[in-house]
PDB file of C-alpha atoms in Angstrom:
ATOM      1  CA  ARG A   1     -31.146 -53.270  41.305  1.00  0.00           C
ATOM      2  CA  ASN A   2     -29.584 -53.462  37.933  1.00  0.00           C
ATOM      3  CA  THR A   3     -26.336 -51.487  37.822  1.00  0.00           C
ATOM      4  CA  SER A   4     -26.822 -50.365  34.225  1.00  0.00           C
ATOM      5  CA  ALA A   5     -30.273 -48.973  35.019  1.00  0.00           C
ATOM      6  CA  ARG A   6     -28.850 -46.952  37.924  1.00  0.00           C
ATOM      7  CA  THR A   7     -26.022 -45.704  35.721  1.00  0.00           C
ATOM      8  CA  LEU A   8     -28.471 -44.674  33.009  1.00  0.00           C
ATOM      9  CA  LYS A   9     -30.636 -42.815  35.522  1.00  0.00           C
ATOM     10  CA  ALA A  10     -27.612 -40.985  36.971  1.00  0.00           C
ATOM     11  CA  LEU A  11     -26.362 -40.076  33.502  1.00  0.00           C
ATOM     12  CA  THR A  12     -29.805 -38.807  32.511  1.00  0.00           C
ATOM     13  CA  TRP A  13     -29.899 -36.538  35.580  1.00  0.00           C
ATOM     14  CA  ARG A  14     -26.387 -35.285  34.884  1.00  0.00           C
ATOM     15  CA  ILE A  15     -27.147 -34.436  31.260  1.00  0.00           C
ATOM     16  CA  GLY A  16     -30.465 -32.827  32.218  1.00  0.00           C
ATOM     17  CA  LEU A  17     -28.832 -30.599  34.824  1.00  0.00           C
ATOM     18  CA  SER A  18     -26.080 -29.617  32.386  1.00  0.00           C
ATOM     19  CA  VAL A  19     -28.613 -28.634  29.730  1.00  0.00           C
ATOM     20  CA  ALA A  20     -30.667 -26.701  32.297  1.00  0.00           C
ATOM     21  CA  LEU A  21     -27.577 -24.796  33.466  1.00  0.00           C
ATOM     22  CA  PHE A  22     -26.654 -23.959  29.875  1.00  0.00           C
ATOM     23  CA  ILE A  23     -30.180 -22.686  29.185  1.00  0.00           C
ATOM     24  CA  LEU A  24     -30.101 -20.569  32.366  1.00  0.00           C
ATOM     25  CA  LEU A  25     -26.783 -19.056  31.280  1.00  0.00           C
ATOM     26  CA  MET A  26     -28.201 -18.184  27.853  1.00  0.00           C
ATOM     27  CA  VAL A  27     -31.341 -16.653  29.409  1.00  0.00           C
ATOM     28  CA  GLY A  28     -29.185 -14.628  31.801  1.00  0.00           C
ATOM     29  CA  TYR A  29     -27.073 -13.387  28.904  1.00  0.00           C
ATOM     30  CA  ALA A  30     -30.147 -12.565  26.783  1.00  0.00           C
ATOM     31  CA  THR A  31     -31.778 -10.593  29.608  1.00  0.00           C
ATOM     32  CA  GLY A  32     -28.588  -8.749  30.520  1.00  0.00           C
ATOM     33  CA  LEU A  33     -28.211 -10.306  33.974  1.00  0.00           C
ATOM     34  CA  ILE A  34     -24.904 -11.853  32.907  1.00  0.00           C
ATOM     35  CA  GLN A  35     -22.369  -9.872  30.903  1.00  0.00           C
ATOM     36  CA  PRO A  36     -19.453 -11.682  29.302  1.00  0.00           C
ATOM     37  CA  HIS A  37     -15.961 -10.324  29.819  1.00  0.00           C
ATOM     38  CA  GLY A  38     -12.414 -11.314  29.103  1.00  0.00           C
ATOM     39  CA  ALA A  39     -10.258 -13.254  31.526  1.00  0.00           C
ATOM     40  CA  ILE A  40      -8.010 -10.203  31.959  1.00  0.00           C
ATOM     41  CA  PRO A  41      -9.987  -7.010  32.677  1.00  0.00           C
ATOM     42  CA  PRO A  42      -9.062  -3.910  30.670  1.00  0.00           C
ATOM     43  CA  PRO A  43      -6.968  -1.260  32.435  1.00  0.00           C
ATOM     44  CA  PRO A  44      -8.819   1.669  34.005  1.00  0.00           C
ATOM     45  CA  PRO A  45      -9.197   4.868  31.952  1.00  0.00           C
ATOM     46  CA  GLY A  46      -6.077   7.011  32.034  1.00  0.00           C
ATOM     47  CA  TYR A  47      -3.816   4.139  33.061  1.00  0.00           C
ATOM     48  CA  GLU A  48      -0.438   4.199  31.392  1.00  0.00           C
ATOM     49  CA  SER A  49       1.507   0.971  31.097  1.00  0.00           C
ATOM     50  CA  PRO A  50       4.920   0.960  32.829  1.00  0.00           C
ATOM     51  CA  ALA A  51       6.436  -0.113  29.496  1.00  0.00           C
ATOM     52  CA  ASN A  52       5.216   3.167  27.927  1.00  0.00           C
ATOM     53  CA  GLN A  53       6.561   5.401  30.707  1.00  0.00           C
ATOM     54  CA  LYS A  54       9.951   7.071  30.177  1.00  0.00           C
TER      55      LYS A  54
END
């Protein structure tokens, strides 16, 4: 088989799967199944930072 044709087919699948994953993430976010959050979670309520303690 032609190498460029195989490469094109593989690239098409890769792009298609990436787009599908992105759409699934957006649908999950829109329906509330996925909730975005920061990389560092906020401290629990009532937590006092050691820097603020005297």
